[in-house]
Coordinates of C-alpha atoms in Angstrom, one line a residue:
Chain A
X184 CA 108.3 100.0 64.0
X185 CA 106.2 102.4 65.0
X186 CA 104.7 102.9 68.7
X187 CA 101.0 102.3 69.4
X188 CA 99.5 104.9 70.9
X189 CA 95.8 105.9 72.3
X190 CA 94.1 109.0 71.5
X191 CA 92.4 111.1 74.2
X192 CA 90.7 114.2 74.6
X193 CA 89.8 116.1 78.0
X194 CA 89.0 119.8 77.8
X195 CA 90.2 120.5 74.4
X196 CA 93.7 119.1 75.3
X197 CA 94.2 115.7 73.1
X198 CA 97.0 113.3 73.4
X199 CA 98.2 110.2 72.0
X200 CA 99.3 108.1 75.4
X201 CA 102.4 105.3 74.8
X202 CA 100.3 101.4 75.1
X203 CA 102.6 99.9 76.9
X204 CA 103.2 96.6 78.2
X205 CA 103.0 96.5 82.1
X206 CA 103.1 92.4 82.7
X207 CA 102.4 89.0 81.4
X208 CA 99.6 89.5 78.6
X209 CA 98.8 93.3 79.1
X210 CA 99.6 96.2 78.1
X211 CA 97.7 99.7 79.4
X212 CA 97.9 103.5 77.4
X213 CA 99.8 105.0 80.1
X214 CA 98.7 108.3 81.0
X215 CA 101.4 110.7 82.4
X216 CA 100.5 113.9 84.3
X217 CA 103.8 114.3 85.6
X218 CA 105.5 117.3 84.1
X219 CA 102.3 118.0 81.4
X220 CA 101.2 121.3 82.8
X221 CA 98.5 121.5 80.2
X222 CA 97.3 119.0 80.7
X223 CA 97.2 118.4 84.4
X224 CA 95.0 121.8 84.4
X225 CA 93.1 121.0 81.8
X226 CA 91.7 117.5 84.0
X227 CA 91.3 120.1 87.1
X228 CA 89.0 122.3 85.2
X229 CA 87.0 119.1 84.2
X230 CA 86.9 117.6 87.2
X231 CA 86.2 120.7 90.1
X232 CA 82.6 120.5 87.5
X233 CA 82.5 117.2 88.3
X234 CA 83.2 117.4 92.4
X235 CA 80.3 116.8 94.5
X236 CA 79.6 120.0 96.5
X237 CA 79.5 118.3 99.7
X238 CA 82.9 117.2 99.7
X239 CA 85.2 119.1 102.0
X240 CA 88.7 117.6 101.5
X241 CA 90.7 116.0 98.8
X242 CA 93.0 112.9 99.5
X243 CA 95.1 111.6 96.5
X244 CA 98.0 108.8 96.9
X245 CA 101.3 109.9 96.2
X246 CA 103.3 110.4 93.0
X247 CA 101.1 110.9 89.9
X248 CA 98.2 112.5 91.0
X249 CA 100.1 114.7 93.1
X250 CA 100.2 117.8 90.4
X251 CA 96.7 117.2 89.7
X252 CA 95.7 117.4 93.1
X253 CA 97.3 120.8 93.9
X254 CA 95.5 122.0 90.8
X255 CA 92.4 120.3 91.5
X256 CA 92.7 122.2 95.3
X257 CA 94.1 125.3 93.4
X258 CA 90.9 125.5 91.2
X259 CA 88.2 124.5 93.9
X260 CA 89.4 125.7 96.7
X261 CA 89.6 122.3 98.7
X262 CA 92.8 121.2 100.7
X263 CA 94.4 118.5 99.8
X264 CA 96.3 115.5 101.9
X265 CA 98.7 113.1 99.9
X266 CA 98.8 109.5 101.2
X267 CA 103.0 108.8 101.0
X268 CA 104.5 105.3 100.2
X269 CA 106.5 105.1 103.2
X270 CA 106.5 106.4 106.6
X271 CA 108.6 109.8 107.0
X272 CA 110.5 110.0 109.9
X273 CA 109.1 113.4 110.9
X274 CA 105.7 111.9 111.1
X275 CA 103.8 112.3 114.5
X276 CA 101.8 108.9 114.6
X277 CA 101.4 108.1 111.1
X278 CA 98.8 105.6 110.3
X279 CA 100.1 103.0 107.4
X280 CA 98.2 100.1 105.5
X281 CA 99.0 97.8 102.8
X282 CA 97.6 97.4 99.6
X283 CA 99.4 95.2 96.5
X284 CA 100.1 96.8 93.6
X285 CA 99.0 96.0 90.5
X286 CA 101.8 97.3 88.1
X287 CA 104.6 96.3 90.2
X288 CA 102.9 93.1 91.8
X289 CA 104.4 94.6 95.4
X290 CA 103.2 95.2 98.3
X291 CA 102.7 99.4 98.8
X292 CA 102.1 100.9 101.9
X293 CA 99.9 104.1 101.9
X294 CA 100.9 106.1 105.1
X295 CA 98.7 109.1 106.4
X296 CA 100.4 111.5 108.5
X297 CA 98.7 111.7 112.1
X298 CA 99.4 115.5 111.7
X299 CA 97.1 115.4 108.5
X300 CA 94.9 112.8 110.1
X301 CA 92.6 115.8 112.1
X302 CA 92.4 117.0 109.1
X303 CA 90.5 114.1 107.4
X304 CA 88.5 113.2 110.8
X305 CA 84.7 113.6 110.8
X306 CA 85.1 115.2 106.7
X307 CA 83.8 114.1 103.7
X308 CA 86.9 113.2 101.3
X309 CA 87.0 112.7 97.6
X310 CA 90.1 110.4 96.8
X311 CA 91.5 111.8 93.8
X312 CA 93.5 109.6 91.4
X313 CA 95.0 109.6 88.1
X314 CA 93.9 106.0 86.6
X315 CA 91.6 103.4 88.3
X316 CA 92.0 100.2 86.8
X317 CA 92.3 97.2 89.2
X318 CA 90.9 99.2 92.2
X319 CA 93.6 97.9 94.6
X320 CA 95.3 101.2 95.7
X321 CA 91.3 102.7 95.9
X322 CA 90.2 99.9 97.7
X323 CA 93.3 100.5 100.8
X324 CA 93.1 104.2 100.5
X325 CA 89.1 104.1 101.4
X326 CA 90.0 101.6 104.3
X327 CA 92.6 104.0 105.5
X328 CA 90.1 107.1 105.4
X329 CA 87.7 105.4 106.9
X330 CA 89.8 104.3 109.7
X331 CA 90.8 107.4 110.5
X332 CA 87.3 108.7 110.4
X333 CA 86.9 110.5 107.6
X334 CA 83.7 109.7 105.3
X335 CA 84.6 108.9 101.2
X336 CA 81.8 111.2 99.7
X337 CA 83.3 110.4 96.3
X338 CA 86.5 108.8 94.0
X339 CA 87.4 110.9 91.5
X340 CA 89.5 110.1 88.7
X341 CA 90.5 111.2 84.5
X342 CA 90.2 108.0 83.6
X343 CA 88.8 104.3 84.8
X344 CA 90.8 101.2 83.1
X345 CA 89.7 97.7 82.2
X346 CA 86.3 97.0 83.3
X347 CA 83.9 100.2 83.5
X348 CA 83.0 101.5 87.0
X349 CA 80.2 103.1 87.7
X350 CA 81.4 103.7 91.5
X351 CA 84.0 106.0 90.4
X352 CA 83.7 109.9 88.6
X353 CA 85.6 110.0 85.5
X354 CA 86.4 111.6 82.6
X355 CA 86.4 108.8 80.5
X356 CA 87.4 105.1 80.1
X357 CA 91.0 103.3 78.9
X358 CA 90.6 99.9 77.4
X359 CA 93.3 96.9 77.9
X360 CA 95.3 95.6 75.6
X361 CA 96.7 92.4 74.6
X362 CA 100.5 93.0 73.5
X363 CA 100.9 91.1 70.6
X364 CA 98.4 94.4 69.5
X365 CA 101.3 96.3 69.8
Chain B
X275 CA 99.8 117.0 125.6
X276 CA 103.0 118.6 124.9
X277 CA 102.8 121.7 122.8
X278 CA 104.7 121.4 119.7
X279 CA 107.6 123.9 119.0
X280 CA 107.0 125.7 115.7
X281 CA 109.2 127.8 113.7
X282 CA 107.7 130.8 111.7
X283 CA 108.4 131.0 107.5
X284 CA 107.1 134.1 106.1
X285 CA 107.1 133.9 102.0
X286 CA 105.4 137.2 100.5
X287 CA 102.1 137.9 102.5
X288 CA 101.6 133.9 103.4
X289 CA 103.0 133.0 107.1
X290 CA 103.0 129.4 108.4
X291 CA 104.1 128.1 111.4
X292 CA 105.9 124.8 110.8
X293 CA 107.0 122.4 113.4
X294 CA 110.4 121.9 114.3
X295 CA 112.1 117.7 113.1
X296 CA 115.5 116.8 114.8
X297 CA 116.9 114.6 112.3
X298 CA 119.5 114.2 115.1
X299 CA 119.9 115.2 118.4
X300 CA 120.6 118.7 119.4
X301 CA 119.7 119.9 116.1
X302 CA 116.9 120.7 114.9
X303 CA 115.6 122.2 111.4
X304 CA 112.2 123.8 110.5
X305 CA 110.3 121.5 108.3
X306 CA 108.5 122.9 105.3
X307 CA 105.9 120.9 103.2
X308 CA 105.1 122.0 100.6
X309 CA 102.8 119.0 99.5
X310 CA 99.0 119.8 100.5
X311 CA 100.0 123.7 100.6
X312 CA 98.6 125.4 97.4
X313 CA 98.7 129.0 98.9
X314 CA 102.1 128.7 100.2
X315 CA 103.3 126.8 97.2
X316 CA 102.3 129.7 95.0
X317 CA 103.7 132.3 97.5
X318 CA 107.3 130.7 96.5
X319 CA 106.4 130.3 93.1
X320 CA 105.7 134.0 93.1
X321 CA 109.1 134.6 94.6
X322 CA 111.0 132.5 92.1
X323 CA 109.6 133.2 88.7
X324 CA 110.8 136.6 88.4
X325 CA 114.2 135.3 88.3
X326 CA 113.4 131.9 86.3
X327 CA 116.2 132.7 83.2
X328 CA 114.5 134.1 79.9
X329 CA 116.5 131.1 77.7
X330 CA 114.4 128.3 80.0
X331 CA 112.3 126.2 78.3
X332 CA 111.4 123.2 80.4
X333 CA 111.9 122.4 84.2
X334 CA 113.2 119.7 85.8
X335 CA 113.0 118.0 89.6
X336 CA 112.7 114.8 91.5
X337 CA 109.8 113.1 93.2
X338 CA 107.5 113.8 95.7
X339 CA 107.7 117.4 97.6
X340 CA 108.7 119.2 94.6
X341 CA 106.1 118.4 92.5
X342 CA 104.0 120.9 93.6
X343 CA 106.4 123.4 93.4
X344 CA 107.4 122.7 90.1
X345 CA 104.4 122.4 88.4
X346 CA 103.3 125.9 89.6
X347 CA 106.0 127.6 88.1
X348 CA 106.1 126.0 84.8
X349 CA 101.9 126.4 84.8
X350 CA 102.9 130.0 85.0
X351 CA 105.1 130.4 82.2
X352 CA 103.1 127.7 80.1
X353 CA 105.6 124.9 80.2
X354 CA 106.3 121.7 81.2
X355 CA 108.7 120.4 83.2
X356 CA 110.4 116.5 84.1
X357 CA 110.4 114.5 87.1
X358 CA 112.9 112.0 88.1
X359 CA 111.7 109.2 90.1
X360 CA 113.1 107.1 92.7
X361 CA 112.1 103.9 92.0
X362 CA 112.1 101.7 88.3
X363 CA 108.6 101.9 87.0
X364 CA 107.5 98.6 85.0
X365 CA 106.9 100.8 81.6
X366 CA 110.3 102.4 81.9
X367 CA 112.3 101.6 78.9
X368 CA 116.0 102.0 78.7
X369 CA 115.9 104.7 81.6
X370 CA 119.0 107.1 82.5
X371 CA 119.9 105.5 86.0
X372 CA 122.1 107.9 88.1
X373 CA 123.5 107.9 91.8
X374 CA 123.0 110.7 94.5
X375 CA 125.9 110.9 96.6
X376 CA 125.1 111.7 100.0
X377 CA 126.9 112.8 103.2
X378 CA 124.5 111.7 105.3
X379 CA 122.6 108.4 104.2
X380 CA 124.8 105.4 103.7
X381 CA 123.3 103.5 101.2
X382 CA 122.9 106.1 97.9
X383 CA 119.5 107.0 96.7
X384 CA 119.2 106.1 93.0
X385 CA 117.0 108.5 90.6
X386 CA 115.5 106.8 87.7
X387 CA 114.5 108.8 84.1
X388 CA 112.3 106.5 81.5
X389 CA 114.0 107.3 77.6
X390 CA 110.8 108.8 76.5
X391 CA 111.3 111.5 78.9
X392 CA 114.9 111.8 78.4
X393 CA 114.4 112.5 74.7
X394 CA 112.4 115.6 75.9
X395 CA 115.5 117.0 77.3
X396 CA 117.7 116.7 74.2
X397 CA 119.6 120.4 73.0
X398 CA 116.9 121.6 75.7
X399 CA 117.6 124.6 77.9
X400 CA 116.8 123.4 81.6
X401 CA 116.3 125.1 85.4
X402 CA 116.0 122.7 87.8
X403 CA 113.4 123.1 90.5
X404 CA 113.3 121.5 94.3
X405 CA 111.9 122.5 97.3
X406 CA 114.7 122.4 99.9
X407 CA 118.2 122.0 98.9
X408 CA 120.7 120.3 101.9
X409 CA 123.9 119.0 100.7
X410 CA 122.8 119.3 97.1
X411 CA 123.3 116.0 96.4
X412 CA 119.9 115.3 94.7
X413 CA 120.3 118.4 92.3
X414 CA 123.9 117.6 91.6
X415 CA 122.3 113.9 90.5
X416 CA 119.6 115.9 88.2
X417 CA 122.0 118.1 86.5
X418 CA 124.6 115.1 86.0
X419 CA 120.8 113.3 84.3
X420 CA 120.1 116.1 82.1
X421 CA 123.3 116.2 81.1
X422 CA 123.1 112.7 80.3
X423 CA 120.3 113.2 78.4
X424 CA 121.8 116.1 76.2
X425 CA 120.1 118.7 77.9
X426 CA 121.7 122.3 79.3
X427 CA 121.1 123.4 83.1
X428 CA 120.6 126.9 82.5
X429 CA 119.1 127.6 85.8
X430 CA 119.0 125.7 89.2
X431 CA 116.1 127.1 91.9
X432 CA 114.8 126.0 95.1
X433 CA 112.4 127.0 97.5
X434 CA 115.0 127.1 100.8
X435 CA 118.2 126.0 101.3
X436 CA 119.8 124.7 104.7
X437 CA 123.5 125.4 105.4
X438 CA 126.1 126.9 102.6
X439 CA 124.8 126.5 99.1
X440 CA 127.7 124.9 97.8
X441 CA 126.1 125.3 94.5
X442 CA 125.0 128.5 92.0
X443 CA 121.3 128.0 93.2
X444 CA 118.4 130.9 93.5
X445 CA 116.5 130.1 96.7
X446 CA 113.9 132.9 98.7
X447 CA 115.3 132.0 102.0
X448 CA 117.9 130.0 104.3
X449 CA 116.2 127.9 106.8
X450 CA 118.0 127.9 110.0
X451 CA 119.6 125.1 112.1
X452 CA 118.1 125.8 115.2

């Protein structure tokens, strides 16, 4: 039987993403930037286009926007912070809060490092993200800037999911899909 | 406010000054992050690709503070590279599940590969990448995955090492127990 598969395009870079099933009902193209160097780059060079000028620091949460983020800073020049799923414990005050997760139906901590918390104080972030689909993980990492004092000045992310967003900057849009599409 | 103790890492022309973690007490180890670091990221990068072996054609490495790291060096030589993760993600599909034996932690850390991925490293020739190698344990656990997965380890590299590298591995430089 063969796969089912969702063709996209960003930058000249096309690929045909797995649809897998991810719970009861629904199944999502699943988008991988881990370890796809082309990519990964190809979404930075889209995206720095795409960055509001006025943003002064880019916060992702940790795994896969990780690589996207060091070539989104690489690319515009911006550091980056990544918000951790647990609490190191060579953290100096680390500031934690939960959000559930929507693929794994958990809760997930996001924890800022107090070191990288001075960094984030009084800026204007952009979160960076790979996929934005239920908002959950966006919705706790805004609270957690914010409560740190830092100022969201934009989300930025290659794709939303599910219900189109106009809240978010994106590169394009993924449906949902029913399984028994499969 | 106490000043914090900082260690200096020099790595080509970029210096940084990073503080000083005692995992326990009396020692005390200089820690290095690479994550959020492009410019130093790229300094080690620059250090390592020279002797990245001609026969490599994909890189491997473990979640989080290698990813940076790794995807650096494989941008540079236009390939791509695998990560292992360390929990079970809900798409994963009959992944490689492999142990990393550990001195220090009690309960072993598990390192999880999804099949799709795996098939990538079939008759492949693979370096694996990491940040900071200790015991070794994690990249002992990759190179027993990729061989697993039908793969070669043709290569193993990492940013720094701490104590005797028990292993063949290409590092830029020891960081010191203090």
């Amino acid at each position: 039987m063969a796969m089912k598969s969702y063709p996209i395009e960003i930058g000249g870079v096309r690929r045909e993403l797995p649809v897998v099933q991810v719970g009861d009902g629904v199944s999502v193209a699943l988008l991988n930037l881990l370890g796809d160097t082309e990519l990964t780059e190809a979404v930075a060079a889209e995206m720095a286009k795409r960055l509001p000028e006025e943003v002064e620091v880019l916060v992702t949460p940790e795994v896969k926007a990780v690589p996207l983020a060091h070539a989104l800073s690489r690319v515009s020049g911006l550091p980056y912070i990544v918000a951790r799923k647990t609490a190191k414990p060579y953290m100096i005050n680390p500031v934690t809060r939960e959000v559930l997760s929507i693929t794994t139906g958990k809760p997930q901590l996001l924890v800022l490092d107090g070191a990288d918390i001075a960094r984030i104080r009084g800026k204007k972030v952009a979160i960076v993200d790979d996929v934005v689909s239920t908002g959950s993980t966006l919705k706790g990492l805004r609270e957690l800037i914010e409560s740190v004092g830092g100022n969201v000045a934009a989300v930025l992310a290659v794709f939303t999911e599910g219900t189109p967003r106009d809240d978010v900057i994106s590169l394009g849009h993924l449906p949902l899909f029913k399984p028994e599409e499969e | 406010m106490e000043t914090m103790e900082t260690y200096p890492i020099q790595v080509g022309s970029v210096t940084r000054r990073v503080p000083l973690h005692e995992p326990f007490p009396g020692v005390r180890i200089p820690l290095v992050d690479f994550l959020g670091d492009v410019e130093f990221v790229r300094a080690v990068a620059q250090e390592l690709l020279p002797k990245l072996p001609e026969e490599a054609e994909i890189l491997m490495t473990a979640e989080t503070s290698s990813i940076p790291l790794t995807h650096e060096m494989a941008a540079a030589r236009g390939m791509n590279y695998i990560v292992a993760r360390k929990r079970r993600r809900p798409y994963m599909v009959d992944p490689i599940i492999q142990e990393v034996e550990s001195l220090t932690l009690g309960a072993g850390e598990v390192l999880w590969l999804d099949r799709r991925h795996a098939e990538r490293l079939l008759n492949k020739n693979v370096v694996l990448v990491m940040d900071v190698v200790a015991s070794g344990g994690t990249m002992k656990a990759l190179e027993r995955m990729v061989s697993r997965a039908g793969g070669k380890v043709v290569g193993r590299m990492a940013g720094f090492h701490q104590g005797d590298l028990k292993l063949d591995i290409v590092t830029v430089a020891e960081l010191p127990q203090l």
